[in-house]
Amino acid sequence: GRSMNLMEINSGNARKALMIISRQHPPEVTGFLAMKAFIETLSGDSPQARAFREVYTVFNVPLMNPDGVDNGHWRHNHGGVDLNRDWWEFNQPETRAGREFLKQKGGEGYEFVFGADFHSTWDDIYYPLDSTITGDRGKIVFDWIQSISGRLPQKKTNISTSDRLTPTMTSRNHFFAAHQMPAIVFELGDDPPRDFLREKGKVAAEELMRLLME
């Protein structure tokens, strides 16, 4: 019965859209903190952000697993399921809500152009779909990784691509399979300094805005 809240960010009626989610796994707080800085940058007052919001709408679900967080679960929701393995059968209310929201917005004429799911793990690592799956449509994901790495050279760039799209299982795969949305699992290390998390989230947002506006 806990709420799963969604924030919509735009400056008008832009129909190109991003879908940003976080904390499918309750204890993965560093990913959430980087996502928070990412969203704050997209919704900020810089000339870049103001121009971006005229063209793009951002949809953000910052807490995908409120029951799991409140109950101190490790990876599961109230139903005992890892939500990021349920984007195929949609047995759980959280993933069904995500699926239905995307379908609804697609029916309203929104074109989803980018998706990101923020997590935490042993180190910073990017999990994109392989270009053999996404083709030219997914090129922006790899351009984005390269541009972030160029601005944060002090941090090693770990990339692990997947060439398996179905069964979709994860949010990243569902985003692309159902909506042709280039998407990535964006993982932050478990113990980096908080100022680095904020900086990486900010840089990631600035570089994504630059690439999408180009």
JSON list of C-alpha atoms in Angstrom, two decimals:
[
{"chain": "A", "resi": 1, "resn": "GLY", "atom": "CA", "xyz": [0.00, 0.00, 0.00]},
{"chain": "A", "resi": 2, "resn": "ARG", "atom": "CA", "xyz": [2.98, 2.36, -0.08]},
{"chain": "A", "resi": 3, "resn": "SER", "atom": "CA", "xyz": [3.10, 5.02, -2.78]},
{"chain": "A", "resi": 4, "resn": "MET", "atom": "CA", "xyz": [5.46, 4.74, -5.72]},
{"chain": "A", "resi": 5, "resn": "ASN", "atom": "CA", "xyz": [5.88, 8.36, -6.77]},
{"chain": "A", "resi": 6, "resn": "LEU", "atom": "CA", "xyz": [6.75, 9.77, -10.17]},
{"chain": "A", "resi": 7, "resn": "MET", "atom": "CA", "xyz": [8.10, 13.22, -11.00]},
{"chain": "A", "resi": 8, "resn": "GLU", "atom": "CA", "xyz": [7.59, 14.87, -14.38]},
{"chain": "A", "resi": 9, "resn": "ILE", "atom": "CA", "xyz": [10.04, 17.60, -15.40]},
{"chain": "A", "resi": 10, "resn": "ASN", "atom": "CA", "xyz": [9.54, 19.87, -18.41]},
{"chain": "A", "resi": 11, "resn": "SER", "atom": "CA", "xyz": [8.90, 23.45, -19.42]},
{"chain": "A", "resi": 12, "resn": "GLY", "atom": "CA", "xyz": [6.04, 22.88, -21.80]},
{"chain": "A", "resi": 13, "resn": "ASN", "atom": "CA", "xyz": [4.54, 20.00, -23.72]},
{"chain": "A", "resi": 14, "resn": "ALA", "atom": "CA", "xyz": [7.66, 18.29, -25.05]},
{"chain": "A", "resi": 15, "resn": "ARG", "atom": "CA", "xyz": [6.87, 14.82, -26.44]},
{"chain": "A", "resi": 16, "resn": "LYS", "atom": "CA", "xyz": [10.40, 13.47, -26.53]},
{"chain": "A", "resi": 17, "resn": "ALA", "atom": "CA", "xyz": [10.94, 11.80, -23.20]},
{"chain": "A", "resi": 18, "resn": "LEU", "atom": "CA", "xyz": [13.45, 10.20, -20.84]},
{"chain": "A", "resi": 19, "resn": "MET", "atom": "CA", "xyz": [12.63, 7.53, -18.26]},
{"chain": "A", "resi": 20, "resn": "ILE", "atom": "CA", "xyz": [14.89, 7.53, -15.20]},
{"chain": "A", "resi": 21, "resn": "ILE", "atom": "CA", "xyz": [14.40, 5.07, -12.33]},
{"chain": "A", "resi": 22, "resn": "SER", "atom": "CA", "xyz": [16.31, 4.14, -9.20]},
{"chain": "A", "resi": 23, "resn": "ARG", "atom": "CA", "xyz": [16.44, 1.88, -6.17]},
{"chain": "A", "resi": 24, "resn": "GLN", "atom": "CA", "xyz": [14.82, -1.27, -7.44]},
{"chain": "A", "resi": 25, "resn": "HIS", "atom": "CA", "xyz": [17.25, -2.86, -4.96]},
{"chain": "A", "resi": 26, "resn": "PRO", "atom": "CA", "xyz": [16.69, -1.25, -1.53]},
{"chain": "A", "resi": 27, "resn": "PRO", "atom": "CA", "xyz": [20.24, -0.81, -0.13]},
{"chain": "A", "resi": 28, "resn": "GLU", "atom": "CA", "xyz": [21.79, 0.57, -3.31]},
{"chain": "A", "resi": 29, "resn": "VAL", "atom": "CA", "xyz": [22.00, 4.10, -1.98]},
{"chain": "A", "resi": 30, "resn": "THR", "atom": "CA", "xyz": [25.04, 5.39, -3.91]},
{"chain": "A", "resi": 31, "resn": "GLY", "atom": "CA", "xyz": [23.18, 4.87, -7.19]},
{"chain": "A", "resi": 32, "resn": "PHE", "atom": "CA", "xyz": [20.27, 6.83, -5.77]},
{"chain": "A", "resi": 33, "resn": "LEU", "atom": "CA", "xyz": [22.53, 9.70, -4.69]},
{"chain": "A", "resi": 34, "resn": "ALA", "atom": "CA", "xyz": [24.09, 9.96, -8.15]},
{"chain": "A", "resi": 35, "resn": "MET", "atom": "CA", "xyz": [20.60, 9.83, -9.68]},
{"chain": "A", "resi": 36, "resn": "LYS", "atom": "CA", "xyz": [19.53, 12.64, -7.34]},
{"chain": "A", "resi": 37, "resn": "ALA", "atom": "CA", "xyz": [22.36, 14.88, -8.59]},
{"chain": "A", "resi": 38, "resn": "PHE", "atom": "CA", "xyz": [21.52, 13.84, -12.17]},
{"chain": "A", "resi": 39, "resn": "ILE", "atom": "CA", "xyz": [17.87, 14.89, -11.78]},
{"chain": "A", "resi": 40, "resn": "GLU", "atom": "CA", "xyz": [18.77, 18.09, -9.93]},
{"chain": "A", "resi": 41, "resn": "THR", "atom": "CA", "xyz": [21.02, 19.06, -12.85]},
{"chain": "A", "resi": 42, "resn": "LEU", "atom": "CA", "xyz": [18.33, 18.33, -15.47]},
{"chain": "A", "resi": 43, "resn": "SER", "atom": "CA", "xyz": [15.82, 20.38, -13.46]},
{"chain": "A", "resi": 44, "resn": "GLY", "atom": "CA", "xyz": [18.27, 23.16, -12.58]},
{"chain": "A", "resi": 45, "resn": "ASP", "atom": "CA", "xyz": [18.47, 26.78, -13.67]},
{"chain": "A", "resi": 46, "resn": "SER", "atom": "CA", "xyz": [21.43, 26.61, -16.05]},
{"chain": "A", "resi": 47, "resn": "PRO", "atom": "CA", "xyz": [20.88, 27.85, -19.63]},
{"chain": "A", "resi": 48, "resn": "GLN", "atom": "CA", "xyz": [21.57, 24.30, -20.83]},
{"chain": "A", "resi": 49, "resn": "ALA", "atom": "CA", "xyz": [18.93, 22.78, -18.56]},
{"chain": "A", "resi": 50, "resn": "ARG", "atom": "CA", "xyz": [16.32, 25.42, -19.36]},
{"chain": "A", "resi": 51, "resn": "ALA", "atom": "CA", "xyz": [16.80, 24.87, -23.10]},
{"chain": "A", "resi": 52, "resn": "PHE", "atom": "CA", "xyz": [16.73, 21.09, -22.63]},
{"chain": "A", "resi": 53, "resn": "ARG", "atom": "CA", "xyz": [13.38, 21.15, -20.84]},
{"chain": "A", "resi": 54, "resn": "GLU", "atom": "CA", "xyz": [11.79, 22.99, -23.74]},
{"chain": "A", "resi": 55, "resn": "VAL", "atom": "CA", "xyz": [12.52, 19.98, -25.97]},
{"chain": "A", "resi": 56, "resn": "TYR", "atom": "CA", "xyz": [12.50, 16.99, -23.60]},
{"chain": "A", "resi": 57, "resn": "THR", "atom": "CA", "xyz": [10.29, 15.74, -20.79]},
{"chain": "A", "resi": 58, "resn": "VAL", "atom": "CA", "xyz": [11.94, 13.76, -17.99]},
{"chain": "A", "resi": 59, "resn": "PHE", "atom": "CA", "xyz": [9.97, 11.13, -16.08]},
{"chain": "A", "resi": 60, "resn": "ASN", "atom": "CA", "xyz": [11.63, 10.01, -12.85]},
{"chain": "A", "resi": 61, "resn": "VAL", "atom": "CA", "xyz": [10.68, 7.27, -10.38]},
{"chain": "A", "resi": 62, "resn": "PRO", "atom": "CA", "xyz": [13.30, 7.77, -7.64]},
{"chain": "A", "resi": 63, "resn": "LEU", "atom": "CA", "xyz": [12.11, 4.89, -5.45]},
{"chain": "A", "resi": 64, "resn": "MET", "atom": "CA", "xyz": [10.89, 1.85, -7.39]},
{"chain": "A", "resi": 65, "resn": "ASN", "atom": "CA", "xyz": [10.78, -0.43, -4.34]},
{"chain": "A", "resi": 66, "resn": "PRO", "atom": "CA", "xyz": [9.25, 1.46, -1.40]},
{"chain": "A", "resi": 67, "resn": "ASP", "atom": "CA", "xyz": [8.15, -1.70, 0.44]},
{"chain": "A", "resi": 68, "resn": "GLY", "atom": "CA", "xyz": [11.62, -3.22, 0.17]},
{"chain": "A", "resi": 69, "resn": "VAL", "atom": "CA", "xyz": [13.27, -0.05, 1.46]},
{"chain": "A", "resi": 70, "resn": "ASP", "atom": "CA", "xyz": [10.89, 0.37, 4.41]},
{"chain": "A", "resi": 71, "resn": "ASN", "atom": "CA", "xyz": [11.29, -3.29, 5.40]},
{"chain": "A", "resi": 72, "resn": "GLY", "atom": "CA", "xyz": [15.07, -3.37, 5.06]},
{"chain": "A", "resi": 73, "resn": "HIS", "atom": "CA", "xyz": [15.14, -5.95, 2.27]},
{"chain": "A", "resi": 74, "resn": "TRP", "atom": "CA", "xyz": [18.33, -6.67, 0.34]},
{"chain": "A", "resi": 75, "resn": "ARG", "atom": "CA", "xyz": [17.09, -7.08, -3.25]},
{"chain": "A", "resi": 76, "resn": "HIS", "atom": "CA", "xyz": [13.43, -8.00, -2.98]},
{"chain": "A", "resi": 77, "resn": "ASN", "atom": "CA", "xyz": [10.10, -6.22, -2.72]},
{"chain": "A", "resi": 78, "resn": "HIS", "atom": "CA", "xyz": [7.23, -7.09, -0.36]},
{"chain": "A", "resi": 79, "resn": "GLY", "atom": "CA", "xyz": [6.38, -10.04, -2.61]},
{"chain": "A", "resi": 80, "resn": "GLY", "atom": "CA", "xyz": [9.86, -11.52, -2.18]},
{"chain": "A", "resi": 81, "resn": "VAL", "atom": "CA", "xyz": [10.85, -10.81, -5.80]},
{"chain": "A", "resi": 82, "resn": "ASP", "atom": "CA", "xyz": [13.87, -9.06, -7.28]},
{"chain": "A", "resi": 83, "resn": "LEU", "atom": "CA", "xyz": [12.07, -6.39, -9.31]},
{"chain": "A", "resi": 84, "resn": "ASN", "atom": "CA", "xyz": [14.88, -6.09, -11.82]},
{"chain": "A", "resi": 85, "resn": "ARG", "atom": "CA", "xyz": [14.20, -9.70, -12.86]},
{"chain": "A", "resi": 86, "resn": "ASP", "atom": "CA", "xyz": [10.46, -9.15, -13.29]},
{"chain": "A", "resi": 87, "resn": "TRP", "atom": "CA", "xyz": [10.34, -6.97, -16.41]},
{"chain": "A", "resi": 88, "resn": "TRP", "atom": "CA", "xyz": [9.31, -10.01, -18.47]},
{"chain": "A", "resi": 89, "resn": "GLU", "atom": "CA", "xyz": [6.45, -11.70, -16.61]},
{"chain": "A", "resi": 90, "resn": "PHE", "atom": "CA", "xyz": [5.40, -8.59, -14.64]},
{"chain": "A", "resi": 91, "resn": "ASN", "atom": "CA", "xyz": [4.20, -10.55, -11.62]},
{"chain": "A", "resi": 92, "resn": "GLN", "atom": "CA", "xyz": [4.74, -7.61, -9.25]},
{"chain": "A", "resi": 93, "resn": "PRO", "atom": "CA", "xyz": [2.73, -4.37, -8.90]},
{"chain": "A", "resi": 94, "resn": "GLU", "atom": "CA", "xyz": [5.83, -2.17, -9.18]},
{"chain": "A", "resi": 95, "resn": "THR", "atom": "CA", "xyz": [6.93, -3.50, -12.57]},
{"chain": "A", "resi": 96, "resn": "ARG", "atom": "CA", "xyz": [3.35, -3.58, -13.83]},
{"chain": "A", "resi": 97, "resn": "ALA", "atom": "CA", "xyz": [2.99, 0.08, -12.86]},
{"chain": "A", "resi": 98, "resn": "GLY", "atom": "CA", "xyz": [6.16, 0.91, -14.81]},
{"chain": "A", "resi": 99, "resn": "ARG", "atom": "CA", "xyz": [5.00, -1.04, -17.86]},
{"chain": "A", "resi": 100, "resn": "GLU", "atom": "CA", "xyz": [1.53, 0.53, -17.86]},
{"chain": "A", "resi": 101, "resn": "PHE", "atom": "CA", "xyz": [2.89, 4.04, -17.41]},
{"chain": "A", "resi": 102, "resn": "LEU", "atom": "CA", "xyz": [5.18, 3.67, -20.42]},
{"chain": "A", "resi": 103, "resn": "LYS", "atom": "CA", "xyz": [2.37, 2.19, -22.52]},
{"chain": "A", "resi": 104, "resn": "GLN", "atom": "CA", "xyz": [0.06, 5.02, -21.51]},
{"chain": "A", "resi": 105, "resn": "LYS", "atom": "CA", "xyz": [2.57, 7.71, -22.42]},
{"chain": "A", "resi": 106, "resn": "GLY", "atom": "CA", "xyz": [3.40, 6.00, -25.69]},
{"chain": "A", "resi": 107, "resn": "GLY", "atom": "CA", "xyz": [-0.30, 6.06, -26.53]},
{"chain": "A", "resi": 108, "resn": "GLU", "atom": "CA", "xyz": [-0.35, 9.78, -25.76]},
{"chain": "A", "resi": 109, "resn": "GLY", "atom": "CA", "xyz": [2.34, 10.39, -28.37]},
{"chain": "A", "resi": 110, "resn": "TYR", "atom": "CA", "xyz": [5.49, 10.44, -26.27]},
{"chain": "A", "resi": 111, "resn": "GLU", "atom": "CA", "xyz": [8.66, 9.14, -27.93]},
{"chain": "A", "resi": 112, "resn": "PHE", "atom": "CA", "xyz": [11.07, 7.71, -25.38]},
{"chain": "A", "resi": 113, "resn": "VAL", "atom": "CA", "xyz": [14.63, 8.52, -26.44]},
{"chain": "A", "resi": 114, "resn": "PHE", "atom": "CA", "xyz": [16.66, 7.49, -23.38]},
{"chain": "A", "resi": 115, "resn": "GLY", "atom": "CA", "xyz": [16.31, 5.41, -20.25]},
{"chain": "A", "resi": 116, "resn": "ALA", "atom": "CA", "xyz": [18.54, 4.84, -17.23]},
{"chain": "A", "resi": 117, "resn": "ASP", "atom": "CA", "xyz": [18.22, 2.64, -14.16]},
{"chain": "A", "resi": 118, "resn": "PHE", "atom": "CA", "xyz": [20.57, 3.67, -11.33]},
{"chain": "A", "resi": 119, "resn": "HIS", "atom": "CA", "xyz": [22.06, 0.95, -9.09]},
{"chain": "A", "resi": 120, "resn": "SER", "atom": "CA", "xyz": [25.06, 0.28, -6.83]},
{"chain": "A", "resi": 121, "resn": "THR", "atom": "CA", "xyz": [27.63, -2.51, -6.87]},
{"chain": "A", "resi": 122, "resn": "TRP", "atom": "CA", "xyz": [31.32, -3.28, -6.21]},
{"chain": "A", "resi": 123, "resn": "ASP", "atom": "CA", "xyz": [32.54, -0.45, -8.49]},
{"chain": "A", "resi": 124, "resn": "ASP", "atom": "CA", "xyz": [31.30, 2.05, -11.04]},
{"chain": "A", "resi": 125, "resn": "ILE", "atom": "CA", "xyz": [30.16, 0.08, -14.08]},
{"chain": "A", "resi": 126, "resn": "TYR", "atom": "CA", "xyz": [27.98, 0.67, -17.12]},
{"chain": "A", "resi": 127, "resn": "TYR", "atom": "CA", "xyz": [25.69, -2.07, -18.47]},
{"chain": "A", "resi": 128, "resn": "PRO", "atom": "CA", "xyz": [24.49, -1.08, -21.96]},
{"chain": "A", "resi": 129, "resn": "LEU", "atom": "CA", "xyz": [22.93, -3.31, -24.59]},
{"chain": "A", "resi": 130, "resn": "ASP", "atom": "CA", "xyz": [25.38, -4.29, -27.30]},
{"chain": "A", "resi": 131, "resn": "SER", "atom": "CA", "xyz": [25.27, -2.32, -30.56]},
{"chain": "A", "resi": 132, "resn": "THR", "atom": "CA", "xyz": [24.45, -5.57, -32.39]},
{"chain": "A", "resi": 133, "resn": "ILE", "atom": "CA", "xyz": [21.08, -5.34, -30.64]},
{"chain": "A", "resi": 134, "resn": "THR", "atom": "CA", "xyz": [20.43, -1.60, -30.72]},
{"chain": "A", "resi": 135, "resn": "GLY", "atom": "CA", "xyz": [22.14, -0.52, -33.96]},
{"chain": "A", "resi": 136, "resn": "ASP", "atom": "CA", "xyz": [22.47, 3.20, -34.60]},
{"chain": "A", "resi": 137, "resn": "ARG", "atom": "CA", "xyz": [19.66, 3.97, -32.17]},
{"chain": "A", "resi": 138, "resn": "GLY", "atom": "CA", "xyz": [21.81, 2.85, -29.26]},
{"chain": "A", "resi": 139, "resn": "LYS", "atom": "CA", "xyz": [24.92, 4.77, -30.30]},
{"chain": "A", "resi": 140, "resn": "ILE", "atom": "CA", "xyz": [24.08, 7.63, -27.94]},
{"chain": "A", "resi": 141, "resn": "VAL", "atom": "CA", "xyz": [24.58, 5.34, -24.93]},
{"chain": "A", "resi": 142, "resn": "PHE", "atom": "CA", "xyz": [28.19, 4.63, -25.89]},
{"chain": "A", "resi": 143, "resn": "ASP", "atom": "CA", "xyz": [28.83, 8.27, -26.83]},
{"chain": "A", "resi": 144, "resn": "TRP", "atom": "CA", "xyz": [27.50, 9.20, -23.40]},
{"chain": "A", "resi": 145, "resn": "ILE", "atom": "CA", "xyz": [29.79, 6.76, -21.58]},
{"chain": "A", "resi": 146, "resn": "GLN", "atom": "CA", "xyz": [32.78, 8.09, -23.52]},
{"chain": "A", "resi": 147, "resn": "SER", "atom": "CA", "xyz": [31.94, 11.72, -22.81]},
{"chain": "A", "resi": 148, "resn": "ILE", "atom": "CA", "xyz": [31.45, 11.09, -19.07]},
{"chain": "A", "resi": 149, "resn": "SER", "atom": "CA", "xyz": [34.75, 9.21, -18.94]},
{"chain": "A", "resi": 150, "resn": "GLY", "atom": "CA", "xyz": [36.50, 12.09, -20.70]},
{"chain": "A", "resi": 151, "resn": "ARG", "atom": "CA", "xyz": [35.40, 14.50, -17.99]},
{"chain": "A", "resi": 152, "resn": "LEU", "atom": "CA", "xyz": [36.12, 12.14, -15.08]},
{"chain": "A", "resi": 153, "resn": "PRO", "atom": "CA", "xyz": [39.47, 10.66, -16.12]},
{"chain": "A", "resi": 154, "resn": "GLN", "atom": "CA", "xyz": [40.42, 9.86, -12.52]},
{"chain": "A", "resi": 155, "resn": "LYS", "atom": "CA", "xyz": [37.86, 7.03, -12.48]},
{"chain": "A", "resi": 156, "resn": "LYS", "atom": "CA", "xyz": [38.33, 3.81, -14.45]},
{"chain": "A", "resi": 157, "resn": "THR", "atom": "CA", "xyz": [35.58, 3.14, -17.00]},
{"chain": "A", "resi": 158, "resn": "ASN", "atom": "CA", "xyz": [34.10, -0.33, -16.56]},
{"chain": "A", "resi": 159, "resn": "ILE", "atom": "CA", "xyz": [31.71, -1.41, -19.32]},
{"chain": "A", "resi": 160, "resn": "SER", "atom": "CA", "xyz": [29.87, -4.72, -19.62]},
{"chain": "A", "resi": 161, "resn": "THR", "atom": "CA", "xyz": [27.62, -5.03, -22.65]},
{"chain": "A", "resi": 162, "resn": "SER", "atom": "CA", "xyz": [24.84, -7.56, -23.12]},
{"chain": "A", "resi": 163, "resn": "ASP", "atom": "CA", "xyz": [23.84, -9.08, -26.45]},
{"chain": "A", "resi": 164, "resn": "ARG", "atom": "CA", "xyz": [20.77, -10.82, -25.03]},
{"chain": "A", "resi": 165, "resn": "LEU", "atom": "CA", "xyz": [17.53, -8.88, -25.28]},
{"chain": "A", "resi": 166, "resn": "THR", "atom": "CA", "xyz": [14.91, -11.52, -24.47]},
{"chain": "A", "resi": 167, "resn": "PRO", "atom": "CA", "xyz": [13.58, -12.64, -22.12]},
{"chain": "A", "resi": 168, "resn": "THR", "atom": "CA", "xyz": [13.73, -8.99, -21.12]},
{"chain": "A", "resi": 169, "resn": "MET", "atom": "CA", "xyz": [13.87, -9.53, -17.31]},
{"chain": "A", "resi": 170, "resn": "THR", "atom": "CA", "xyz": [15.50, -6.15, -16.56]},
{"chain": "A", "resi": 171, "resn": "SER", "atom": "CA", "xyz": [14.14, -2.64, -16.98]},
{"chain": "A", "resi": 172, "resn": "ARG", "atom": "CA", "xyz": [16.88, -1.79, -19.49]},
{"chain": "A", "resi": 173, "resn": "ASN", "atom": "CA", "xyz": [15.85, -4.61, -21.80]},
{"chain": "A", "resi": 174, "resn": "HIS", "atom": "CA", "xyz": [12.15, -3.90, -21.49]},
{"chain": "A", "resi": 175, "resn": "PHE", "atom": "CA", "xyz": [12.70, -0.23, -22.26]},
{"chain": "A", "resi": 176, "resn": "PHE", "atom": "CA", "xyz": [14.37, -1.10, -25.54]},
{"chain": "A", "resi": 177, "resn": "ALA", "atom": "CA", "xyz": [12.27, -4.12, -26.52]},
{"chain": "A", "resi": 178, "resn": "ALA", "atom": "CA", "xyz": [8.93, -2.43, -25.90]},
{"chain": "A", "resi": 179, "resn": "HIS", "atom": "CA", "xyz": [9.74, 1.18, -26.78]},
{"chain": "A", "resi": 180, "resn": "GLN", "atom": "CA", "xyz": [12.98, 1.14, -28.80]},
{"chain": "A", "resi": 181, "resn": "MET", "atom": "CA", "xyz": [14.38, 3.29, -26.00]},
{"chain": "A", "resi": 182, "resn": "PRO", "atom": "CA", "xyz": [18.20, 3.30, -25.74]},
{"chain": "A", "resi": 183, "resn": "ALA", "atom": "CA", "xyz": [18.78, 2.40, -22.11]},
{"chain": "A", "resi": 184, "resn": "ILE", "atom": "CA", "xyz": [21.46, 1.54, -19.59]},
{"chain": "A", "resi": 185, "resn": "VAL", "atom": "CA", "xyz": [21.96, 0.16, -16.11]},
{"chain": "A", "resi": 186, "resn": "PHE", "atom": "CA", "xyz": [24.13, 2.82, -14.46]},
{"chain": "A", "resi": 187, "resn": "GLU", "atom": "CA", "xyz": [25.95, 1.36, -11.45]},
{"chain": "A", "resi": 188, "resn": "LEU", "atom": "CA", "xyz": [27.90, 3.32, -8.85]},
{"chain": "A", "resi": 189, "resn": "GLY", "atom": "CA", "xyz": [30.45, 1.83, -6.47]},
{"chain": "A", "resi": 190, "resn": "ASP", "atom": "CA", "xyz": [29.40, 1.08, -2.92]},
{"chain": "A", "resi": 191, "resn": "ASP", "atom": "CA", "xyz": [31.85, 3.41, -1.18]},
{"chain": "A", "resi": 192, "resn": "PRO", "atom": "CA", "xyz": [32.99, 6.42, -3.26]},
{"chain": "A", "resi": 193, "resn": "PRO", "atom": "CA", "xyz": [33.09, 9.86, -1.61]},
{"chain": "A", "resi": 194, "resn": "ARG", "atom": "CA", "xyz": [29.74, 11.61, -1.62]},
{"chain": "A", "resi": 195, "resn": "ASP", "atom": "CA", "xyz": [31.15, 14.60, -3.48]},
{"chain": "A", "resi": 196, "resn": "PHE", "atom": "CA", "xyz": [32.23, 12.27, -6.30]},
{"chain": "A", "resi": 197, "resn": "LEU", "atom": "CA", "xyz": [28.73, 10.80, -6.53]},
{"chain": "A", "resi": 198, "resn": "ARG", "atom": "CA", "xyz": [27.30, 14.30, -6.89]},
{"chain": "A", "resi": 199, "resn": "GLU", "atom": "CA", "xyz": [29.91, 15.24, -9.48]},
{"chain": "A", "resi": 200, "resn": "LYS", "atom": "CA", "xyz": [29.33, 12.12, -11.54]},
{"chain": "A", "resi": 201, "resn": "GLY", "atom": "CA", "xyz": [25.58, 12.62, -11.52]},
{"chain": "A", "resi": 202, "resn": "LYS", "atom": "CA", "xyz": [26.01, 16.24, -12.56]},
{"chain": "A", "resi": 203, "resn": "VAL", "atom": "CA", "xyz": [28.48, 15.44, -15.35]},
{"chain": "A", "resi": 204, "resn": "ALA", "atom": "CA", "xyz": [26.29, 12.59, -16.60]},
{"chain": "A", "resi": 205, "resn": "ALA", "atom": "CA", "xyz": [23.31, 14.93, -16.86]},
{"chain": "A", "resi": 206, "resn": "GLU", "atom": "CA", "xyz": [25.26, 17.69, -18.59]},
{"chain": "A", "resi": 207, "resn": "GLU", "atom": "CA", "xyz": [26.73, 15.31, -21.15]},
{"chain": "A", "resi": 208, "resn": "LEU", "atom": "CA", "xyz": [23.41, 13.65, -21.87]},
{"chain": "A", "resi": 209, "resn": "MET", "atom": "CA", "xyz": [21.75, 17.02, -22.40]},
{"chain": "A", "resi": 210, "resn": "ARG", "atom": "CA", "xyz": [24.55, 18.04, -24.76]},
{"chain": "A", "resi": 211, "resn": "LEU", "atom": "CA", "xyz": [24.28, 14.87, -26.82]},
{"chain": "A", "resi": 212, "resn": "LEU", "atom": "CA", "xyz": [20.50, 14.89, -27.05]},
{"chain": "A", "resi": 213, "resn": "MET", "atom": "CA", "xyz": [20.39, 18.57, -28.01]},
{"chain": "A", "resi": 214, "resn": "GLU", "atom": "CA", "xyz": [22.94, 17.91, -30.77]}
]
